[in-house]
């Protein structure tokens, strides 16, 4: 078993290179945890305490009832009360409020006469996503108001109601969606950083040529370089999954076997890509920047924050070679939906193919890119 | 004393180093263009033509009128399903994002007190999309109600009709706020990340000590680093603004010169951070990790570029105040979409100016110490 001994020796050397100094050890543990904590809290599309203003020119009972509904809504903060038209512009311009509810002078009179009354909503559109959600909240408040108005007037009420139910995430917390994604993101970043510098560091220092003249065969070098990354990536992934489950209390409905199968296959493909970049790089800087050049688009095209279905078709095809895309489906499926192993097989095999192809190419590059 | 000849020499060396290393060129030019294309064309938070399953247990005039409203607007792409089981299966497999279920008594109860229920089941895994879908459905419903009321004037009037006006981005395109915000990310990339790496490499390889042994002063070394990367960053900024305005059609309502001014200020902050990181770390691996965690990721996630700062927890909101990109993103959004609003521009520019002075001052101080 000389081969095994040689691989273990190389692995030992790799771990030493990574962990020998304090700073090196710290950057493997500290930043990922800080990232998960800060970004876990920061990354959210949910809106609460939306600052808004009410400009009520009417003052009748009906308008006060509508204002009360806005004030009672959990998504909205305490309202700023306006007394003049001219106040609206500066409040929205300065981002002091995101929504102005404008009730005209005729409001109560129109309602009392049984006519439709107008309500004006002015929204800051600078963040279109926020604007859409605020409009949705405001509309549902108005619909509730309409319903009670009709019932109070003795009419039959609205002819149709929409009752909405959300599966898998009943309170629609975007944190449930984003944190498993952040766990994947951190695993990717740490693994890529470790791997992409591993060969590049040796090339920069000239020790890679020495490695090539040792009895180690290319596939042994490949394993000796890949396994430390695999172990570190696996531990890092476990760490962030533990924080997600126990700190953020994200439900983990599926099985750990499914989760770890996905994670292992993902690490395989991430390591393959990392080693490929690392073997092409001549210096550490190139290795790092090369990895970065891969990581950023890989995250953006993975469906982490923005759904893949919203992308143009050409881009959707490109996402097929992005390992992060499959990891996102696996993580969210296993965490929130309890998706079974067999249902995730369509995600597993592309990861395996990406891994095998990139690892073989990396091994080929070891021999064929010499400086 | 700053000598013109020595400065020219240092800057020439720096430019040659950038030019001859394919990876710096890639970060300074390729990645920004790639990011702009991804955000300009690809990534979008707006859901259009959402596949939705329609399960109508008994077809009649009332259900036809109601589902017709869902077909008319381009928010939804409805797919009819025969029963709930098939529809639920389709949702589990991700073929549809939501199910609209009209029970067999829909046509009958629509004329009764209390009205008919229409059940909407959304896939909540992506909470944001789910919320948008349910918002769209409410919008479709409200539109339908108004039409229905007009046709059936005998029975009822819709009491309150909503008129909504969206300022600054009336079409509610997410591209219009993602692309300007991206400029902050790109400039952080060039100013902080690339600079941190390049300077820490000089320390790691010992060429910084060789430089110190030459007659150049520390101020000259620092200026020799700042000026080339400042020019590179300015180039990246101009490229981004040009692409945003001419290629992606993002409106620029504010003044370009103001934009140029605040962007230069932000670039100074980013360069200050990059130089500080490299001086403290002196090792490429550590510098790269620190630069990633304290400059790039916060510019992405904590700046208000994608995620609204106002809805973060108090502690995190507090942290965002020390993220320079936060002020720059606010300036970019306002200058692009709203115009020259001084009450936004003055405080944010002031914050950037203070940060630029702070970081540059700190770099100057620390670097001086290294000489003795």
Coordinates of N, CA, C and O in Angstrom, one line a residue, chain A residues 23 27 31 35 38-39 41-42 44-46 89 92-94 107 111 114 116-133 135 137 139 142-143 145-146 150 156 158-169 172-174 177-178 189 193 197 204 283-286 288-289 292-293 296-297 300 305-307 309-312 315 337, chain B residues 21 23 27 31 34-35 39 41-46 88 91 97 106 113-131 138 141 144 156-169 172-174 177 189 193 197 201 204-205 281 284-285 288-289 292-293 297 300-302 307-308 311-313 316 334 337 341 343-344:
Chain A
X23 N -3.2 32.9 11.7 CA -4.1 33.7 10.7 C -4.8 32.7 9.8 O -5.9 32.8 9.5
X27 N -8.8 32.2 9.5 CA -9.7 32.5 8.4 C -10.5 31.3 7.9 O -11.5 31.5 7.2
X31 N -14.3 33.8 9.7 CA -15.2 34.5 8.8 C -16.4 33.7 8.4 O -17.5 34.3 8.3
X35 N -19.9 35.4 8.8 CA -20.8 35.6 7.6 C -22.2 35.0 7.8 O -23.2 35.6 7.5
X38 N -24.1 37.2 10.4 CA -24.5 38.6 9.9 C -25.5 38.5 8.7 O -26.6 39.0 8.7
X39 N -25.0 37.6 7.7 CA -25.9 37.6 6.5 C -27.1 36.8 6.8 O -28.1 37.1 6.1
X41 N -29.0 37.2 9.3 CA -29.9 38.1 9.7 C -30.2 39.2 8.7 O -31.3 39.8 8.6
X42 N -29.2 39.5 7.9 CA -29.3 40.7 7.0 C -30.1 40.3 5.7 O -30.9 41.0 5.2
X44 N -32.8 39.2 3.8 CA -34.2 38.9 4.0 C -35.0 39.8 3.0 O -34.6 40.9 2.8
X45 N -36.0 39.2 2.4 CA -36.8 40.0 1.5 C -38.1 40.4 2.3 O -39.0 41.0 1.7
X46 N -38.2 40.0 3.5 CA -39.4 40.2 4.3 C -39.4 41.7 4.7 O -38.4 42.3 5.0
X89 N -43.7 65.1 -1.2 CA -42.6 65.0 -2.0 C -41.3 64.8 -1.2 O -40.5 63.9 -1.4
X92 N -40.9 61.3 0.7 CA -40.5 60.2 -0.2 C -39.1 60.4 -0.8 O -38.3 59.5 -0.8
X93 N -38.8 61.6 -1.2 CA -37.5 61.9 -1.7 C -36.4 61.5 -0.7 O -35.4 60.9 -1.1
X94 N -36.6 61.8 0.5 CA -35.6 61.5 1.6 C -35.6 60.1 2.1 O -34.9 59.8 3.0
X107 N -63.9 61.2 0.2 CA -63.9 59.8 0.5 C -65.2 59.4 1.3 O -65.9 58.5 0.8
X111 N -68.6 57.2 -0.1 CA -69.0 55.9 0.5 C -70.4 56.0 1.0 O -71.2 55.0 0.8
X114 N -72.9 55.5 -1.5 CA -72.9 54.2 -2.2 C -72.1 54.2 -3.5 O -72.2 53.3 -4.3
X116 N -68.3 54.5 -5.5 CA -66.9 54.1 -5.3 C -66.1 55.3 -4.9 O -66.1 56.3 -5.6
X117 N -65.3 55.1 -3.8 CA -64.4 56.2 -3.4 C -63.0 55.9 -3.9 O -62.7 54.7 -4.0
X118 N -62.2 56.9 -4.1 CA -60.9 56.7 -4.6 C -59.9 56.8 -3.4 O -60.0 57.6 -2.5
X119 N -58.9 56.0 -3.5 CA -57.8 56.0 -2.5 C -56.5 56.0 -3.3 O -56.3 55.2 -4.2
X120 N -55.6 57.0 -3.0 CA -54.4 57.1 -3.7 C -53.2 56.5 -2.9 O -53.1 56.9 -1.7
X121 N -52.5 55.6 -3.5 CA -51.3 55.1 -2.9 C -50.1 55.6 -3.6 O -50.0 55.4 -4.8
X122 N -49.1 56.2 -3.0 CA -47.9 56.7 -3.6 C -46.7 55.9 -3.0 O -46.5 55.9 -1.8
X123 N -46.0 55.2 -3.9 CA -45.0 54.3 -3.4 C -43.6 54.8 -4.0 O -43.5 55.2 -5.2
X124 N -42.6 54.6 -3.2 CA -41.2 54.9 -3.6 C -40.7 53.6 -4.4 O -40.6 52.5 -3.9
X125 N -40.5 53.8 -5.7 CA -40.2 52.7 -6.6 C -38.7 52.4 -6.7 O -38.3 51.6 -7.5
X126 N -37.8 53.1 -5.9 CA -36.4 52.9 -6.2 C -36.0 51.4 -6.0 O -35.2 50.9 -6.7
X127 N -36.6 50.8 -5.0 CA -36.4 49.3 -4.9 C -37.7 48.7 -5.4 O -38.7 48.7 -4.6
X128 N -37.7 48.2 -6.6 CA -39.0 47.7 -7.2 C -39.6 46.5 -6.4 O -40.8 46.4 -6.4
X129 N -38.7 45.7 -5.9 CA -39.2 44.5 -5.2 C -40.0 44.9 -3.9 O -41.1 44.5 -3.7
X130 N -39.4 45.9 -3.2 CA -40.0 46.4 -2.0 C -41.3 47.1 -2.3 O -42.3 46.9 -1.7
X131 N -41.3 47.8 -3.4 CA -42.5 48.6 -3.8 C -43.6 47.6 -4.1 O -44.8 47.8 -3.7
X132 N -43.3 46.5 -4.8 CA -44.4 45.6 -5.2 C -45.0 44.9 -3.9 O -46.2 44.8 -3.8
X133 N -44.1 44.6 -3.0 CA -44.6 43.9 -1.8 C -45.5 44.9 -1.0 O -46.5 44.6 -0.5
X135 N -47.2 47.4 -2.1 CA -48.5 47.6 -2.8 C -49.4 46.4 -2.5 O -50.6 46.6 -2.3
X137 N -49.4 44.5 0.2 CA -49.9 44.6 1.6 C -51.0 45.6 1.6 O -52.1 45.4 2.2
X139 N -53.0 46.8 -0.8 CA -54.2 46.3 -1.5 C -55.0 45.4 -0.6 O -56.2 45.4 -0.6
X142 N -57.0 47.2 1.9 CA -58.1 47.9 1.3 C -59.2 46.8 1.0 O -60.4 47.1 1.2
X143 N -58.8 45.6 0.6 CA -59.9 44.6 0.3 C -60.6 44.2 1.5 O -61.8 44.0 1.5
X145 N -61.1 46.1 4.0 CA -61.9 47.2 4.4 C -63.2 47.2 3.5 O -64.3 47.4 4.0
X146 N -63.0 46.9 2.2 CA -64.2 46.9 1.3 C -65.2 45.8 1.8 O -66.4 46.1 1.8
X150 N -69.1 46.5 2.8 CA -70.2 45.9 2.1 C -71.1 45.2 3.1 O -72.3 45.3 3.0
X156 N -74.2 41.8 0.1 CA -73.8 40.4 0.2 C -72.3 40.3 0.4 O -71.9 39.2 0.6
X158 N -68.3 40.8 -0.9 CA -67.6 40.6 -2.2 C -68.0 39.2 -2.7 O -68.1 38.2 -2.0
X159 N -68.2 39.1 -4.0 CA -68.6 37.8 -4.6 C -67.5 36.7 -4.5 O -67.9 35.6 -4.4
X160 N -66.3 37.0 -4.5 CA -65.2 36.0 -4.4 C -64.2 36.4 -3.4 O -63.9 37.6 -3.2
X161 N -63.7 35.4 -2.6 CA -62.6 35.7 -1.7 C -61.4 34.8 -2.1 O -61.6 33.7 -2.5
X162 N -60.2 35.4 -2.0 CA -59.1 34.5 -2.2 C -58.5 34.1 -0.8 O -58.3 35.0 0.1
X163 N -58.5 32.8 -0.6 CA -57.8 32.3 0.7 C -56.5 31.8 0.3 O -56.4 30.8 -0.5
X164 N -55.4 32.4 0.8 CA -54.1 31.9 0.4 C -53.5 31.1 1.4 O -53.6 31.3 2.6
X165 N -52.9 30.0 1.0 CA -52.1 29.1 1.9 C -50.7 28.9 1.2 O -50.6 28.8 0.0
X166 N -49.7 28.9 2.1 CA -48.4 28.7 1.5 C -47.9 27.3 2.0 O -47.9 27.0 3.2
X167 N -47.5 26.5 1.1 CA -46.9 25.2 1.4 C -45.4 25.4 1.9 O -44.8 26.3 1.4
X168 N -44.9 24.5 2.7 CA -43.5 24.3 3.0 C -43.0 25.4 3.9 O -42.0 25.3 4.6
X169 N -43.6 26.6 3.8 CA -43.0 27.8 4.6 C -44.2 28.6 4.9 O -44.4 29.7 4.3
X172 N -44.2 32.4 5.2 CA -43.4 33.0 4.2 C -42.2 33.8 4.7 O -42.1 35.0 4.5
X173 N -41.4 33.1 5.5 CA -40.2 33.8 5.9 C -39.1 33.5 4.9 O -38.7 32.4 4.6
X174 N -38.6 34.6 4.3 CA -37.6 34.4 3.3 C -36.3 33.9 3.9 O -35.4 33.3 3.2
X177 N -35.7 30.4 3.2 CA -35.3 30.1 1.8 C -33.8 30.5 1.7 O -33.0 29.8 1.0
X178 N -33.4 31.6 2.3 CA -32.0 32.1 2.1 C -31.0 31.4 2.9 O -29.8 31.3 2.4
X189 N -17.4 28.9 -1.0 CA -16.3 29.9 -1.0 C -15.1 29.3 -0.2 O -13.9 29.4 -0.7
X193 N -11.5 28.5 -2.1 CA -10.3 29.2 -1.7 C -9.1 28.3 -1.3 O -8.0 28.5 -1.7
X197 N -5.8 27.7 -4.1 CA -4.5 28.2 -3.8 C -3.5 27.0 -3.7 O -2.3 27.2 -3.6
X204 N 4.0 28.9 -7.5 CA 4.6 30.2 -7.2 C 6.0 30.0 -6.5 O 6.9 30.7 -6.8
X283 N 0.5 32.0 -10.2 CA 0.8 32.6 -8.9 C -0.5 32.4 -8.0 O -1.6 32.1 -8.5
X284 N -0.3 32.6 -6.7 CA -1.5 32.6 -5.8 C -2.5 33.6 -6.2 O -3.7 33.3 -6.1
X285 N -2.0 34.8 -6.6 CA -3.0 35.8 -6.9 C -3.9 35.4 -8.1 O -5.1 35.5 -8.0
X286 N -3.3 34.7 -9.1 CA -4.1 34.2 -10.2 C -5.0 33.2 -9.7 O -6.2 33.1 -10.2
X288 N -6.4 32.8 -6.7 CA -7.4 33.4 -6.0 C -8.4 34.2 -6.9 O -9.6 34.0 -6.8
X289 N -7.9 35.0 -7.8 CA -8.7 35.7 -8.7 C -9.5 34.9 -9.6 O -10.7 35.1 -10.0
X292 N -12.3 33.5 -7.8 CA -13.3 34.5 -7.6 C -14.1 34.7 -8.8 O -15.3 34.9 -8.8
X293 N -13.4 34.7 -10.0 CA -14.1 34.8 -11.2 C -15.1 33.7 -11.5 O -16.1 33.9 -12.2
X296 N -18.3 34.2 -8.2 CA -19.3 35.3 -8.3 C -20.4 34.9 -9.3 O -21.6 34.9 -8.9
X297 N -20.1 34.6 -10.5 CA -21.2 34.2 -11.4 C -21.9 32.9 -11.0 O -23.1 32.8 -11.1
X300 N -24.5 34.0 -8.5 CA -25.5 34.7 -9.1 C -26.5 33.9 -9.9 O -27.7 34.1 -10.0
X305 N -30.5 34.1 -4.8 CA -31.4 35.2 -4.4 C -32.5 35.5 -5.4 O -33.5 36.0 -5.1
X306 N -32.2 35.1 -6.7 CA -33.1 35.5 -7.7 C -33.4 34.2 -8.5 O -32.5 33.5 -8.9
X307 N -34.7 33.9 -8.7 CA -35.1 32.6 -9.3 C -34.6 32.4 -10.7 O -34.5 33.4 -11.5
X309 N -36.0 30.7 -12.9 CA -37.1 30.8 -13.9 C -37.2 32.2 -14.5 O -37.8 32.4 -15.5
X310 N -36.8 33.2 -13.7 CA -36.9 34.6 -14.2 C -35.8 35.0 -15.2 O -35.8 36.1 -15.7
X311 N -34.8 34.1 -15.4 CA -33.7 34.5 -16.3 C -34.1 34.2 -17.7 O -34.9 33.3 -18.0
X312 N -33.4 34.9 -18.7 CA -33.7 34.6 -20.1 C -33.2 33.1 -20.4 O -32.4 32.6 -19.7
X315 N -29.5 32.1 -20.6 CA -28.8 32.0 -19.3 C -29.2 30.8 -18.5 O -28.4 30.2 -17.8
X337 N -38.7 20.9 2.2 CA -39.7 20.1 1.7 C -39.6 18.6 2.1 O -40.5 17.8 1.8
Chain B
X21 N -0.4 40.8 -16.0 CA -1.0 39.7 -15.2 C -2.4 39.5 -15.7 O -3.3 40.4 -15.4
X23 N -4.8 37.9 -14.6 CA -5.8 37.8 -13.6 C -6.3 39.2 -13.2 O -7.4 39.4 -12.9
X27 N -10.1 40.7 -13.4 CA -10.9 41.3 -12.3 C -11.3 42.7 -12.7 O -12.4 43.2 -12.4
X31 N -14.7 40.7 -15.2 CA -15.7 40.5 -14.2 C -16.8 41.6 -14.2 O -18.0 41.3 -14.1
X34 N -19.0 41.1 -17.1 CA -19.8 39.9 -16.8 C -21.0 40.1 -15.8 O -22.1 39.8 -16.0
X35 N -20.6 40.8 -14.7 CA -21.6 41.1 -13.7 C -22.7 42.0 -14.3 O -23.9 41.8 -14.0
X39 N -26.6 41.0 -14.4 CA -27.6 41.7 -13.7 C -28.5 42.5 -14.7 O -29.7 42.7 -14.4
X41 N -29.2 41.6 -17.9 CA -30.1 40.8 -18.7 C -30.7 39.6 -17.9 O -31.8 39.2 -18.2
X42 N -29.9 39.1 -17.0 CA -30.3 37.8 -16.5 C -31.1 37.9 -15.2 O -32.3 37.5 -15.2
X43 N -30.4 38.4 -14.2 CA -31.0 38.2 -12.9 C -32.2 39.2 -12.7 O -32.0 40.4 -13.0
X44 N -33.3 38.8 -12.3 CA -34.4 39.6 -12.1 C -35.3 39.1 -10.9 O -35.4 37.9 -10.8
X45 N -35.8 40.0 -10.2 CA -36.6 39.6 -9.1 C -38.1 39.6 -9.5 O -39.0 39.1 -8.8
X46 N -38.4 40.2 -10.7 CA -39.7 40.4 -11.1 C -40.2 39.0 -11.7 O -39.6 38.5 -12.6
X88 N -51.2 19.1 -7.3 CA -50.3 19.1 -6.2 C -49.0 18.4 -6.6 O -47.9 18.8 -6.2
X91 N -46.9 20.7 -8.5 CA -46.3 21.8 -7.6 C -45.1 21.2 -6.9 O -44.0 21.8 -6.8
X97 N -45.9 27.1 -9.8 CA -45.5 27.8 -8.5 C -46.7 27.9 -7.6 O -46.5 28.2 -6.4
X106 N -68.6 26.9 -6.6 CA -68.2 28.3 -6.8 C -69.3 29.1 -7.5 O -69.6 30.2 -7.1
X113 N -74.7 35.5 0.2 CA -73.9 36.3 1.2 C -72.6 35.6 1.6 O -72.6 34.4 1.7
X114 N -71.6 36.4 1.6 CA -70.3 35.8 2.0 C -69.5 35.5 0.7 O -68.3 35.4 0.8
X115 N -70.2 35.2 -0.4 CA -69.4 35.0 -1.6 C -68.8 33.6 -1.7 O -68.9 32.8 -0.8
X116 N -68.1 33.4 -2.9 CA -67.5 32.1 -3.1 C -66.0 32.1 -2.8 O -65.4 33.1 -3.0
X117 N -65.5 31.0 -2.2 CA -64.1 31.0 -1.9 C -63.3 30.6 -3.1 O -63.7 29.7 -3.8
X118 N -62.2 31.2 -3.3 CA -61.2 30.8 -4.3 C -59.9 30.5 -3.5 O -59.4 31.3 -2.9
X119 N -59.5 29.2 -3.6 CA -58.3 28.9 -2.8 C -57.0 29.0 -3.6 O -57.0 28.5 -4.7
X120 N -56.1 29.7 -3.1 CA -54.8 29.9 -3.7 C -53.7 29.2 -2.9 O -53.5 29.6 -1.7
X121 N -53.0 28.2 -3.4 CA -52.0 27.6 -2.7 C -50.7 28.0 -3.4 O -50.5 27.8 -4.6
X122 N -49.7 28.6 -2.6 CA -48.5 28.9 -3.2 C -47.3 28.1 -2.7 O -47.4 27.7 -1.5
X123 N -46.3 27.9 -3.5 CA -45.1 27.2 -2.9 C -44.3 28.2 -2.2 O -43.8 29.1 -2.7
X124 N -44.2 28.0 -0.9 CA -43.6 29.0 0.0 C -42.1 29.0 0.1 O -41.5 29.8 0.8
X125 N -41.5 28.0 -0.6 CA -40.0 27.8 -0.4 C -39.3 29.1 -0.7 O -38.5 29.6 0.1
X126 N -39.6 29.7 -1.8 CA -39.0 31.0 -2.1 C -40.1 32.0 -1.6 O -41.0 32.4 -2.3
X127 N -39.9 32.5 -0.4 CA -40.9 33.3 0.2 C -41.2 34.6 -0.6 O -42.3 35.1 -0.6
X128 N -40.1 35.2 -1.1 CA -40.3 36.4 -1.9 C -41.2 36.2 -3.1 O -42.1 37.0 -3.3
X129 N -40.8 35.2 -3.9 CA -41.6 34.9 -5.1 C -43.1 34.6 -4.6 O -44.0 35.1 -5.3
X130 N -43.2 33.8 -3.6 CA -44.6 33.5 -3.1 C -45.4 34.7 -2.8 O -46.5 34.8 -3.1
X131 N -44.7 35.7 -2.1 CA -45.4 36.9 -1.7 C -45.8 37.7 -3.0 O -46.9 38.3 -3.0
X138 N -53.9 38.9 -5.8 CA -54.8 39.9 -5.2 C -55.1 41.0 -6.2 O -56.2 41.5 -6.3
X141 N -57.5 39.8 -8.8 CA -58.8 39.7 -8.2 C -59.5 41.1 -8.1 O -60.6 41.2 -8.5
X144 N -60.6 42.2 -11.4 CA -61.8 41.4 -11.8 C -63.1 41.9 -11.1 O -64.1 42.1 -11.7
X156 N -73.9 45.3 -6.4 CA -73.0 46.1 -5.5 C -72.0 47.0 -6.2 O -71.8 46.9 -7.4
X157 N -71.4 47.9 -5.5 CA -70.3 48.7 -5.9 C -69.1 48.4 -5.1 O -69.2 48.1 -4.0
X158 N -67.9 48.4 -5.8 CA -66.7 48.3 -5.0 C -66.5 49.5 -4.2 O -66.4 50.6 -4.7
X159 N -66.5 49.5 -2.8 CA -66.5 50.7 -2.0 C -65.2 51.6 -2.3 O -65.4 52.7 -2.6
X160 N -64.0 51.0 -2.2 CA -62.8 51.8 -2.3 C -62.0 51.3 -3.5 O -61.7 50.1 -3.6
X161 N -61.7 52.1 -4.4 CA -60.9 51.7 -5.6 C -59.5 52.3 -5.3 O -59.4 53.5 -5.0
X162 N -58.5 51.5 -5.5 CA -57.1 51.9 -5.3 C -56.5 52.4 -6.6 O -56.6 51.8 -7.6
X163 N -55.9 53.6 -6.5 CA -55.1 54.1 -7.6 C -53.7 54.1 -7.0 O -53.4 54.8 -6.1
X164 N -52.8 53.4 -7.6 CA -51.4 53.4 -7.1 C -50.5 54.2 -8.0 O -50.6 54.0 -9.3
X165 N -49.7 54.9 -7.5 CA -48.6 55.6 -8.3 C -47.3 55.3 -7.7 O -47.0 55.4 -6.6
X166 N -46.4 54.8 -8.6 CA -45.1 54.4 -8.2 C -44.1 55.5 -8.7 O -44.0 55.7 -9.9
X167 N -43.5 56.1 -7.7 CA -42.5 57.2 -8.1 C -41.2 56.6 -8.5 O -40.8 55.6 -8.0
X168 N -40.5 57.3 -9.3 CA -39.1 57.0 -9.7 C -38.9 55.8 -10.6 O -37.9 55.7 -11.3
X169 N -39.7 54.8 -10.5 CA -39.5 53.6 -11.3 C -40.9 53.1 -11.6 O -41.3 52.0 -11.0
X172 N -41.7 49.6 -12.4 CA -41.2 48.6 -11.3 C -40.3 47.6 -11.9 O -40.4 46.4 -11.7
X173 N -39.2 48.0 -12.6 CA -38.2 47.1 -13.2 C -37.2 46.9 -12.1 O -36.6 47.9 -11.7
X174 N -36.9 45.7 -11.8 CA -35.8 45.5 -10.8 C -34.4 45.8 -11.4 O -33.5 46.2 -10.6
X177 N -32.9 49.2 -10.3 CA -32.1 49.4 -9.1 C -31.0 48.5 -8.9 O -30.0 48.7 -8.2
X189 N -14.7 45.9 -5.8 CA -13.9 44.8 -6.4 C -12.5 45.3 -6.8 O -11.5 44.8 -6.4
X193 N -10.5 44.8 -3.3 CA -10.0 43.5 -3.4 C -8.7 43.3 -4.2 O -7.8 42.7 -3.7
X197 N -4.8 42.5 -2.6 CA -4.0 41.4 -3.1 C -2.6 41.8 -3.6 O -1.6 41.3 -3.3
X201 N 1.1 41.1 -1.9 CA 2.0 40.3 -2.7 C 3.4 40.9 -2.6 O 4.4 40.2 -2.4
X204 N 4.7 39.9 0.8 CA 5.0 38.5 0.9 C 6.3 38.2 0.1 O 7.1 37.4 0.6
X205 N 6.5 38.8 -1.0 CA 7.6 38.5 -1.8 C 8.9 39.2 -1.4 O 10.0 39.0 -1.9
X281 N -2.2 42.5 6.8 CA -2.1 41.1 6.6 C -0.8 40.6 6.1 O -0.2 39.6 6.6
X284 N -0.9 36.9 1.1 CA -1.9 37.0 0.1 C -3.2 36.2 0.5 O -4.3 36.7 0.3
X285 N -3.0 35.0 1.1 CA -4.2 34.2 1.4 C -5.0 34.9 2.5 O -6.2 35.1 2.3
X288 N -6.6 38.1 1.1 CA -7.8 37.8 0.2 C -9.0 37.5 1.0 O -10.1 37.9 0.7
X289 N -8.8 36.7 2.0 CA -10.0 36.3 2.8 C -10.6 37.5 3.6 O -11.8 37.7 3.6
X292 N -12.4 39.8 1.2 CA -13.6 39.2 0.8 C -14.7 39.4 1.8 O -15.8 39.9 1.5
X293 N -14.3 39.2 3.1 CA -15.3 39.3 4.2 C -15.6 40.7 4.6 O -16.8 41.0 4.8
X297 N -18.2 41.0 0.3 CA -19.5 40.5 0.7 C -20.5 41.5 1.4 O -21.6 41.6 1.0
X300 N -22.1 43.6 -1.1 CA -23.2 42.8 -1.8 C -24.4 42.7 -1.0 O -25.5 42.8 -1.4
X301 N -24.2 42.3 0.3 CA -25.4 41.9 1.1 C -25.8 42.9 2.1 O -27.0 42.9 2.5
X302 N -24.9 43.8 2.6 CA -25.3 44.7 3.7 C -25.5 46.2 3.2 O -25.7 47.1 4.0
X307 N -30.8 43.6 -0.6 CA -31.7 43.4 0.5 C -31.9 44.8 1.2 O -31.0 45.5 1.5
X308 N -33.2 45.1 1.5 CA -33.6 46.4 2.1 C -33.0 46.5 3.5 O -33.2 45.6 4.3
X311 N -35.4 46.6 6.7 CA -36.0 45.4 7.2 C -35.1 44.5 7.9 O -35.4 43.4 8.3
X312 N -33.8 44.9 8.1 CA -32.9 44.1 8.8 C -33.1 44.3 10.3 O -33.6 45.3 10.7
X313 N -32.6 43.4 11.1 CA -32.7 43.6 12.6 C -31.9 44.8 13.0 O -30.9 45.1 12.3
X316 N -28.0 44.6 13.0 CA -27.4 44.5 11.7 C -27.5 45.9 11.0 O -26.6 46.3 10.3
X334 N -30.5 57.1 -5.7 CA -31.1 58.4 -5.8 C -30.7 59.1 -7.1 O -31.6 59.7 -7.8
X337 N -32.3 57.2 -10.2 CA -33.7 57.1 -10.4 C -34.5 58.3 -10.0 O -35.5 58.6 -10.6
X341 N -31.3 65.0 -5.3 CA -32.0 65.3 -4.1 C -31.0 65.6 -3.0 O -30.4 64.7 -2.5
X343 N -31.1 66.5 0.0 CA -31.2 66.0 1.4 C -30.7 64.5 1.5 O -30.4 64.0 2.6
X344 N -30.6 63.8 0.3 CA -30.0 62.5 0.4 C -28.5 62.6 0.1 O -27.7 61.9 0.7

